[in-house]
mmCIF file of C-alpha atoms in Angstrom:
data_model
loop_
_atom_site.group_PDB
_atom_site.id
_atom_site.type_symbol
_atom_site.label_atom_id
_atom_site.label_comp_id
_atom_site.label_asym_id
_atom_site.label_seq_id
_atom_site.Cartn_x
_atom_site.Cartn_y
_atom_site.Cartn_z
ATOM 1 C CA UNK V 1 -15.296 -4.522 9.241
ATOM 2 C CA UNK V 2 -17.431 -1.802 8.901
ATOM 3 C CA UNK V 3 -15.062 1.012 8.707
ATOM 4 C CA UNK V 4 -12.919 -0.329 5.807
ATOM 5 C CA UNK V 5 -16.335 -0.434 3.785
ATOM 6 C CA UNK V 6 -17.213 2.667 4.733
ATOM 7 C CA UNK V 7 -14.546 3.828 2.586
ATOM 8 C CA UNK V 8 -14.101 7.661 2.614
ATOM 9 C CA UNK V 9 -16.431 8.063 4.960
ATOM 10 C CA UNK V 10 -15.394 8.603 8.310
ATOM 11 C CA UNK V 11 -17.373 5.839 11.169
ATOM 12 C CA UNK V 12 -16.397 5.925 14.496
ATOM 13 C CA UNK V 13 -19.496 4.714 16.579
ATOM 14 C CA UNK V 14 -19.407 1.826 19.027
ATOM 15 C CA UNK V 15 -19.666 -0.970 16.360
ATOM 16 C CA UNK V 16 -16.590 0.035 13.866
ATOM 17 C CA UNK V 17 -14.290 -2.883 14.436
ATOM 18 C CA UNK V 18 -17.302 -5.118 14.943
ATOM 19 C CA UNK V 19 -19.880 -4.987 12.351
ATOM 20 C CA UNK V 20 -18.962 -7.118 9.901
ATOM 21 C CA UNK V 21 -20.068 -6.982 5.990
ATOM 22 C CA UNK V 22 -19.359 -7.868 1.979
ATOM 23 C CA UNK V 23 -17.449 -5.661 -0.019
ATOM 24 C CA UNK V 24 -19.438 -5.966 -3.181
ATOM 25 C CA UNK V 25 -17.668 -5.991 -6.855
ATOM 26 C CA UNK V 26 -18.705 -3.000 -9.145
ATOM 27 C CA UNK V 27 -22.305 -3.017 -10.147
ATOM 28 C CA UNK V 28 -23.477 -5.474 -7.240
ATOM 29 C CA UNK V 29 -24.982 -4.161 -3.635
ATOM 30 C CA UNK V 30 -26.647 -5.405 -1.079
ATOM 31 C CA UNK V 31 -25.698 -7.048 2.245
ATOM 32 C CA UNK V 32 -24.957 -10.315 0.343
ATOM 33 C CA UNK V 33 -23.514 -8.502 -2.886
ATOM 34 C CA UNK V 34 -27.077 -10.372 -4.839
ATOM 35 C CA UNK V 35 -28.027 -7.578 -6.043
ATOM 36 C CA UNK V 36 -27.214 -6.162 -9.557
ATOM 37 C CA UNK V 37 -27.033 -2.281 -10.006
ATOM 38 C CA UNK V 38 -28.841 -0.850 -12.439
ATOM 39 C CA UNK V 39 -27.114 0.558 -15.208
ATOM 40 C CA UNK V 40 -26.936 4.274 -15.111
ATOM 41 C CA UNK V 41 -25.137 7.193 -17.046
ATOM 42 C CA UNK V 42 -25.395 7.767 -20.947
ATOM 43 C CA UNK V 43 -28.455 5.980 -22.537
ATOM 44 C CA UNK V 44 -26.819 2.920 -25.079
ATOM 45 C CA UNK V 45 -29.764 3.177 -27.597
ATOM 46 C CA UNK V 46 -29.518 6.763 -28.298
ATOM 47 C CA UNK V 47 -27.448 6.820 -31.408
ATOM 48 C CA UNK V 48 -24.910 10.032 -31.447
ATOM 49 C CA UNK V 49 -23.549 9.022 -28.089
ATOM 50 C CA UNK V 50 -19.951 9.596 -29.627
ATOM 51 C CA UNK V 51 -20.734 13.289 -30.567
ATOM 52 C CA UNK V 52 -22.741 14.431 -28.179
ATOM 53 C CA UNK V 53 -21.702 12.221 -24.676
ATOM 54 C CA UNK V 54 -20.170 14.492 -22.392
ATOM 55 C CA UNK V 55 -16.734 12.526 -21.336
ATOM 56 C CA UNK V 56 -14.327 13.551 -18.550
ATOM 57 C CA UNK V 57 -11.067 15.067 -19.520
ATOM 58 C CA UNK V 58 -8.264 15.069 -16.644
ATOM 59 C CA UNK V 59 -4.681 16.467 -16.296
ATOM 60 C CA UNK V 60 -2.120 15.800 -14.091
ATOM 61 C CA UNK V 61 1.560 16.853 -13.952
ATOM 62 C CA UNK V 62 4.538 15.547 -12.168
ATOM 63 C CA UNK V 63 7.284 18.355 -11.789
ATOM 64 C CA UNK V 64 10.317 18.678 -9.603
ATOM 65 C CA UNK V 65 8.857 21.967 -7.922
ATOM 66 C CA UNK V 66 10.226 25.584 -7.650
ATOM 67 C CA UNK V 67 13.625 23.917 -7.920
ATOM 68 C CA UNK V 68 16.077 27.324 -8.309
ATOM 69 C CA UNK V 69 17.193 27.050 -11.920
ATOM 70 C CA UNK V 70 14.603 25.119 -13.888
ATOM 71 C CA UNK V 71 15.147 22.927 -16.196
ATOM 72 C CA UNK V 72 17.460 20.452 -15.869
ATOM 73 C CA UNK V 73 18.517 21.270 -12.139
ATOM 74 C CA UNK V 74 14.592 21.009 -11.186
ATOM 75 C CA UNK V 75 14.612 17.127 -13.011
ATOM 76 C CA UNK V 76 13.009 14.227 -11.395
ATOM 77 C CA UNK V 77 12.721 10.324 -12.178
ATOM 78 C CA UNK V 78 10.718 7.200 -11.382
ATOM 79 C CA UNK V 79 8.053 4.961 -11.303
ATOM 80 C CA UNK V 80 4.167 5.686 -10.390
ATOM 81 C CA UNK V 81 1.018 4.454 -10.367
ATOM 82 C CA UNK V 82 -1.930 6.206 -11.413
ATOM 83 C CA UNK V 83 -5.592 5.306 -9.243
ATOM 84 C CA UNK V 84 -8.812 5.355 -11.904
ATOM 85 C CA UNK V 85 -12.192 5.738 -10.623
ATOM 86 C CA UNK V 86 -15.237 4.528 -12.288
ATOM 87 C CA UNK V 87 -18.881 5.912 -12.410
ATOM 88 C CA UNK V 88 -19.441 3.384 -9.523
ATOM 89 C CA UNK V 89 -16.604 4.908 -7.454
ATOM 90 C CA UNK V 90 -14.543 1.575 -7.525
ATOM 91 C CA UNK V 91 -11.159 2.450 -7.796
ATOM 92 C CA UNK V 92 -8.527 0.593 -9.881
ATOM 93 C CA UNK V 93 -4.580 0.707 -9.395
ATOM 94 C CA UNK V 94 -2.441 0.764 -12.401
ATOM 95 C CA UNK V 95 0.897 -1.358 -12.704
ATOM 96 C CA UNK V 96 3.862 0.662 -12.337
ATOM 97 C CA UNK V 97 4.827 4.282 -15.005
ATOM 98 C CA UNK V 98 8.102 5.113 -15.671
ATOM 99 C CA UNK V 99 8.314 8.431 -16.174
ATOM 100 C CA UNK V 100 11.821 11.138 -16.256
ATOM 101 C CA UNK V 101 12.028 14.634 -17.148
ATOM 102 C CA UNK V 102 15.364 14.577 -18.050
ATOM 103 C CA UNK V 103 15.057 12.041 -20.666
ATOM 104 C CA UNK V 104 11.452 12.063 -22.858
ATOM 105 C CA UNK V 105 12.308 8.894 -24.167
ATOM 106 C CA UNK V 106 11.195 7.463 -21.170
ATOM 107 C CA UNK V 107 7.436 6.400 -20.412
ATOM 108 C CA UNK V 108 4.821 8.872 -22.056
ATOM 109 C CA UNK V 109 1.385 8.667 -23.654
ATOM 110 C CA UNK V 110 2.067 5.035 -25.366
ATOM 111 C CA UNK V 111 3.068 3.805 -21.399
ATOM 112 C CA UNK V 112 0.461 5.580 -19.529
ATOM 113 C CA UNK V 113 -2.660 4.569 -22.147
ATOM 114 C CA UNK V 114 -1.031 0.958 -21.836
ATOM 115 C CA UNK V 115 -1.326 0.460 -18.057
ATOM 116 C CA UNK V 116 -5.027 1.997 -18.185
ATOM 117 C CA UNK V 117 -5.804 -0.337 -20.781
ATOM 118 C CA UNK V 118 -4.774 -2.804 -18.872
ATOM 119 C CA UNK V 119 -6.767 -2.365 -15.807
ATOM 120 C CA UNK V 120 -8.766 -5.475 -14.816
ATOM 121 C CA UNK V 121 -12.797 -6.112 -15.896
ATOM 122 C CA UNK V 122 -12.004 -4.485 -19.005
ATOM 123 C CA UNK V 123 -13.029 -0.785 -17.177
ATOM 124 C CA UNK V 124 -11.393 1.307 -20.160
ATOM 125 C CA UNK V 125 -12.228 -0.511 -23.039
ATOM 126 C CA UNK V 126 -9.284 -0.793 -25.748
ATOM 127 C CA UNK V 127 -8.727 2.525 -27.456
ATOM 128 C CA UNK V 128 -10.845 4.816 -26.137
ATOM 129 C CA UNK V 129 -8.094 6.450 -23.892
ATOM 130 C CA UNK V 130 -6.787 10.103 -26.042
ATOM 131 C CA UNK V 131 -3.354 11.127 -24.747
ATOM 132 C CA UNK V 132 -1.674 14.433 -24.900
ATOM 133 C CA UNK V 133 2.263 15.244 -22.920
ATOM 134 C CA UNK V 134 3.693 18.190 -23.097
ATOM 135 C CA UNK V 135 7.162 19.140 -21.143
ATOM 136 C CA UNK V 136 9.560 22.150 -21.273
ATOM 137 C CA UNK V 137 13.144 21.659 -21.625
ATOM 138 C CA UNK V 138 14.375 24.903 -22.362
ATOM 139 C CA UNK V 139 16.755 26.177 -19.377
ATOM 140 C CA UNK V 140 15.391 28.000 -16.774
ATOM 141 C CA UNK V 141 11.979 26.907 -17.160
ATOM 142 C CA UNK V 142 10.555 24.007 -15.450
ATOM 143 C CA UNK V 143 11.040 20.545 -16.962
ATOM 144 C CA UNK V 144 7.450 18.921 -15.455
ATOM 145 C CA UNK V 145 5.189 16.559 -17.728
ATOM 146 C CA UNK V 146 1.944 17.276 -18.220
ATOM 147 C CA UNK V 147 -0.367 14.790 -19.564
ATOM 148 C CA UNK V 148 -4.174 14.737 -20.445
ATOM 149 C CA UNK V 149 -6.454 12.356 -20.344
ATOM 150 C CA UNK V 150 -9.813 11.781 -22.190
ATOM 151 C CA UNK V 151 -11.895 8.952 -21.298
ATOM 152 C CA UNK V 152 -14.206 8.109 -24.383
ATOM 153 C CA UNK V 153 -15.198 4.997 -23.416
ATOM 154 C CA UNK V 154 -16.224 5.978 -19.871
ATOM 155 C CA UNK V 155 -18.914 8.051 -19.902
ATOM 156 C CA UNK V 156 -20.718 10.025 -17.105
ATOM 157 C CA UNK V 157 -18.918 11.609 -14.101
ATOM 158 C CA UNK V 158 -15.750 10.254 -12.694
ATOM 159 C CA UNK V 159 -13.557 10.944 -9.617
ATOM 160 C CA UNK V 160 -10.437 12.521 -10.420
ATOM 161 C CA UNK V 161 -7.549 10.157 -10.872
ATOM 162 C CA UNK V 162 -4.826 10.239 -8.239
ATOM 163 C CA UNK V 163 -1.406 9.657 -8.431
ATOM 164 C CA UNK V 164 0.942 7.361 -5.899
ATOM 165 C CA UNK V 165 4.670 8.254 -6.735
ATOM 166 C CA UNK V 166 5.370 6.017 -3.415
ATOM 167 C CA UNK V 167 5.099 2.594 -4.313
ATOM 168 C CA UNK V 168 7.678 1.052 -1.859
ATOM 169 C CA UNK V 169 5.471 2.357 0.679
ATOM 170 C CA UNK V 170 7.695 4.885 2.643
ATOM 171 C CA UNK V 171 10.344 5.686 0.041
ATOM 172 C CA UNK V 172 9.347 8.086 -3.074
ATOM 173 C CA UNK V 173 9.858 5.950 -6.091
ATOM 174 C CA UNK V 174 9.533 9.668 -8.711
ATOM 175 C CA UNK V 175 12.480 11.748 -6.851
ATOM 176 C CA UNK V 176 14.860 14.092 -8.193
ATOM 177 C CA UNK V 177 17.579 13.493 -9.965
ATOM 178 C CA UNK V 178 20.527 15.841 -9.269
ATOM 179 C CA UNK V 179 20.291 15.482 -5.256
ATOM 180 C CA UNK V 180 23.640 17.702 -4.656
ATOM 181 C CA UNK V 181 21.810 20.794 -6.120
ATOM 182 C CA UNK V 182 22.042 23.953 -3.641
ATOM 183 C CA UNK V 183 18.399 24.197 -3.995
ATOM 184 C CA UNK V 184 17.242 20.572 -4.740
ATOM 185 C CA UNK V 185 14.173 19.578 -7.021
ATOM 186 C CA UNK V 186 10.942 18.705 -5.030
ATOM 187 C CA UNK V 187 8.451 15.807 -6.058
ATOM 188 C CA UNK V 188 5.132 17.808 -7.168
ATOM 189 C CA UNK V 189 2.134 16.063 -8.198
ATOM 190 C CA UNK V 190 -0.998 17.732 -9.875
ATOM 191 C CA UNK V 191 -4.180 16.387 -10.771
ATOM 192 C CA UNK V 192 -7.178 18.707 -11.927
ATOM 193 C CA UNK V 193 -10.116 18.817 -14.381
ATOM 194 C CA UNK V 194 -10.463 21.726 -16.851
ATOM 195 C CA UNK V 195 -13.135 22.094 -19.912
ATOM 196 C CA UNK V 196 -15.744 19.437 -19.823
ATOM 197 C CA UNK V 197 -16.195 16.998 -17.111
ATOM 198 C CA UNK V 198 -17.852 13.734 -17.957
ATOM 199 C CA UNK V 199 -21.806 13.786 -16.991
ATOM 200 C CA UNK V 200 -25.169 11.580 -16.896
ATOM 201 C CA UNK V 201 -27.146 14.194 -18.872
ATOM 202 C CA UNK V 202 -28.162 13.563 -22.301
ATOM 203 C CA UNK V 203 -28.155 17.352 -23.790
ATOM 204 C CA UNK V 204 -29.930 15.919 -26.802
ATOM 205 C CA UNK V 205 -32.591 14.030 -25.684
ATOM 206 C CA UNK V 206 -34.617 13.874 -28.545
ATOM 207 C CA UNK V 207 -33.437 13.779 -32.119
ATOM 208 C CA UNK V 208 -35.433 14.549 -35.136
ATOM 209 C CA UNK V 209 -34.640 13.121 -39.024
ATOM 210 C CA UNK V 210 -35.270 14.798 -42.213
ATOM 211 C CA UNK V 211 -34.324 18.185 -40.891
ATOM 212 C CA UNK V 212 -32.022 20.126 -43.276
ATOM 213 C CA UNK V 213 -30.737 23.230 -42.233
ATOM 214 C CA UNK V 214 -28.811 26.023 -44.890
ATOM 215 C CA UNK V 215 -26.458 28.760 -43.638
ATOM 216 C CA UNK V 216 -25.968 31.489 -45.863
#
């Protein structure tokens, strides 16, 4: 019907549950889905895409809160799924992250670039996903996970990613740990963008050859 493909837009005339339509794969439109998108964002033939492409970095962080105490009393554990966007807007749903900020040994970078990678239609090619974590676990200071993201294979501007730490539907599948705490850890997701955000500008549109430049 017409308002699930409107998406996140909100349509509440007459017709909503009545209109019917096709929900087109990436890169088709069209009332049918016939017609192929053109292909937009950074141009393929200009040849120092990989230096100059501008390339969205993303962070997001999974804590247990302002859990009294910090670190470990502020600990939480799980599984959760991490939503990717591509330049078309189609969203993708990884398979399940295990993550715990009690024990490091569990999930980080080598999990999280794995179930990207492994998003269908190949929409983050093979190693092009950078990975930094970086936790706390010094005692009285919280024990979240922070993890960035840089996209080099998916150029132009994308949504930020989202995070579902409620995969069984109504029951938090990342939840703390030590549940008989006096003041108990908290679930506390984070996404933002900082630095550069991935664009459809070419900054150097023209290149010249057989320039040599001297500093001195």
């Amino acid at each position: 019907h017409i308002e699930t493909l409107a998406g996140d837009l909100t349509y509440a005339l007459w017709d909503t549950g009545m209109t019917m339509g096709c929900k087109c794969d990436p890169g088709y439109s069209g009332a049918d889905c016939s017609g192929k998108d053109c292909k937009y964002g950074i141009d393929p033939a200009y040849v120092d895409d990989d230096a100059t492409a501008r390339v969205s970095e993303q962070f997001y962080e999974i804590s247990g809160g302002t859990a009294s105490g910090g670190f470990p009393g502020d600990a939480v554990a799980g599984t959760y799924a991490i939503k990717f966007y591509d330049v078309f807007g189609e969203d993708y749903v990884t398979a399940p992250i295990t993550i715990s900020t009690v024990d490091t040994s569990a999930g980080g970078c080598s999990d999280v670039v794995a179930a990207l990678e492994d998003l269908p239609n190949t929409v983050i090619p093979t190693g092009s996903v950078y990975c930094s974590q970086s936790q706390a676990q010094t005692a009285g200071v919280s024990s979240g996970q922070t993890y960035s993201l840089t996209f080099t294979g998916n150029p132009g501007y994308l949504k930020p990613l989202t995070l579902d730490t409620y995969l069984d539907g109504a029951r938090e599948t990342v939840a703390p740990v030590n549940t008989s705490a006096t003041s108990p850890a908290k679930t506390t997701v984070v996404t933002y963008q900082e630095g550069i955000s991935g664009e459809f500008v070419d900054y150097f549109a023209a290149k010249c050859t057989g320039v040599v430049a001297s500093i001195s």
